[in-house]
Coordinates of C-alpha atoms in Angstrom, one line a residue:
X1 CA 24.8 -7.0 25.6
X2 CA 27.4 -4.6 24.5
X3 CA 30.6 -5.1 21.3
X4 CA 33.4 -3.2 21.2
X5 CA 35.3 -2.9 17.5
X6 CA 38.7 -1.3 17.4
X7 CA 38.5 1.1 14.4
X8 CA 42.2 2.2 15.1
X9 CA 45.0 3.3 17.1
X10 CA 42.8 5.9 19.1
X11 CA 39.3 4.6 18.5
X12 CA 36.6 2.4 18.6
X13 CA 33.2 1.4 17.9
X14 CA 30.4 0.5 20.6
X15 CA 27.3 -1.2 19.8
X16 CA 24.7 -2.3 22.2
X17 CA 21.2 -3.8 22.0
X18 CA 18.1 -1.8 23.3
X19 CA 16.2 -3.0 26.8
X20 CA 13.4 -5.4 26.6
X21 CA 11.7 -3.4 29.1
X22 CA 12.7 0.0 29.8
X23 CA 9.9 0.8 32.2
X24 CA 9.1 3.9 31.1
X25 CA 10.2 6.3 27.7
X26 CA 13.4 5.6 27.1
X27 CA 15.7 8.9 27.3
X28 CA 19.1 7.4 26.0
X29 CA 22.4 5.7 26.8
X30 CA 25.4 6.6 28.6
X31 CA 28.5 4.9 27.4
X32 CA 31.4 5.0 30.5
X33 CA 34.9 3.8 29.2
X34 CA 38.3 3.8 31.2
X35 CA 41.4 2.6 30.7
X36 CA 42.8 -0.4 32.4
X37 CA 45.7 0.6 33.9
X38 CA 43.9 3.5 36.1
X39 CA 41.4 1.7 37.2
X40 CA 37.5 1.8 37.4
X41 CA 38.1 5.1 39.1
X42 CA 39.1 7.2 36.7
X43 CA 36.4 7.0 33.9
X44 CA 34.8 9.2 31.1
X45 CA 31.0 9.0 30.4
X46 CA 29.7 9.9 27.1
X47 CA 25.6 10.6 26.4
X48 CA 23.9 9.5 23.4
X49 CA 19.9 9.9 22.4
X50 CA 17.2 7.0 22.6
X51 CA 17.5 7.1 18.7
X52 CA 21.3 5.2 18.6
X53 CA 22.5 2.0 19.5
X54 CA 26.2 3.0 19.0
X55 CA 28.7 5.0 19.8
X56 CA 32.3 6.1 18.3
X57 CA 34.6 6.6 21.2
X58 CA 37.4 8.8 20.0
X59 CA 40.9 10.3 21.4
X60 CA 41.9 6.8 23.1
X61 CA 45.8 6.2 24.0
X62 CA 47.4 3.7 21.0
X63 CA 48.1 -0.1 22.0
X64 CA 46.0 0.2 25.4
X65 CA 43.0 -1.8 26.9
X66 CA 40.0 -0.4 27.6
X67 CA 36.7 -1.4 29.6
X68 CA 33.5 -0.2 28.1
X69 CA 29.9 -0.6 29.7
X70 CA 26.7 0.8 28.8
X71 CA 23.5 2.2 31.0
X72 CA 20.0 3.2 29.5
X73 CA 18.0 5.6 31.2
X74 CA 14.5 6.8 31.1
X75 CA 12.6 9.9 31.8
X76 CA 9.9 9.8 34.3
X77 CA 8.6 12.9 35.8
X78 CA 11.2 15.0 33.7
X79 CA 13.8 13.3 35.9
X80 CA 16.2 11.0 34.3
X81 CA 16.3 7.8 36.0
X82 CA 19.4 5.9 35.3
X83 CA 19.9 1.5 35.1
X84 CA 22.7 -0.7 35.7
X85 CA 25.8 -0.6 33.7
X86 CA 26.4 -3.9 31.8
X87 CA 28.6 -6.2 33.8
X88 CA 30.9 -7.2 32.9
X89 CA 32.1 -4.7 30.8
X90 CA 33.2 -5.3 26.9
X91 CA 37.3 -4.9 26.9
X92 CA 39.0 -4.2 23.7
X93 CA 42.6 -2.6 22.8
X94 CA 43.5 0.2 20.7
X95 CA 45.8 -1.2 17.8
X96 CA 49.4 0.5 17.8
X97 CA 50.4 3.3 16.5
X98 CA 52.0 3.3 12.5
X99 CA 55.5 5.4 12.9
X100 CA 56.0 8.4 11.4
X101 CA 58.4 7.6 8.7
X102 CA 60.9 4.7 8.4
X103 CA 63.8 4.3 11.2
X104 CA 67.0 6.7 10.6
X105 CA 70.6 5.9 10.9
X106 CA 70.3 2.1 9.8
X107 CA 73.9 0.6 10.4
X108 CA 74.8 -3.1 9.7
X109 CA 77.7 -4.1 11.2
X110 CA 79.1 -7.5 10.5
X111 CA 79.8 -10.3 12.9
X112 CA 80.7 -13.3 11.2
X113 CA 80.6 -14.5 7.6
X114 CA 76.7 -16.1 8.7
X115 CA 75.3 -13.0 11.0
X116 CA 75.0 -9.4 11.2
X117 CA 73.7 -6.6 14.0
X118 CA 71.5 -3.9 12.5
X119 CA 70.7 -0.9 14.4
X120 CA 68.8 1.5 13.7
X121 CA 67.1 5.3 15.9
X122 CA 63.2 5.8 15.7
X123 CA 61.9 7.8 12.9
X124 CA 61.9 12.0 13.9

């Protein structure tokens, strides 16, 4: 069983639980992560020792979901012999992104004696 925790906008925080049974000396984890949008296809696999049972994920697009899944694998004949990934994989989303500054060229422009529009450009 794997948890994802959204640290921030381009970040997060997996945690898994070891195997039961790894048959054999267990080697380490890989940690595969895509984003939702692309598709199972497109993925990026990161390697971690026996010794941790998470993993920081870093460099993620702002405001986008994720899939995470994680794989132990052990070494048997100096081969490394790779399990399943975890299905179904843990899905979190990156938090948006904090603008720059605040917005620039803030009008108000009245419409009646009860309303008002306010526009306003992106920070630079």
């Amino acid at each position: 069983s794997i948890a994802v925790t959204v640290i921030d906008s381009s970040a997060v925080n997996v945690t898994w639980l070891p195997p039961e049974n790894p048959n054999g000396i267990l080697g380490g984890y890989d940690v595969r992560y895509y984003r939702n949008d692309k598709g199972e296809g497109s993925f990026d696999l990161s390697t971690v020792g026996n010794e941790s049972l998470s993993h920081v994920i870093r460099g993620l697009q702002p405001y986008t979901n994720y899939s995470v899944a994680v794989r132990a694998f052990v070494v048997a004949d100096g081969q490394n012999i790779s399990g399943q990934f975890s299905s179904p994989p843990a899905v979190a989303e990156t938090a948006p992104e904090v603008p720059d500054g605040p917005p620039t060229m803030v009008q108000a422009v009245s419409q009646s004696s009860t309303s008002i529009t306010l526009t306003w450009d992106q920070p630079d």
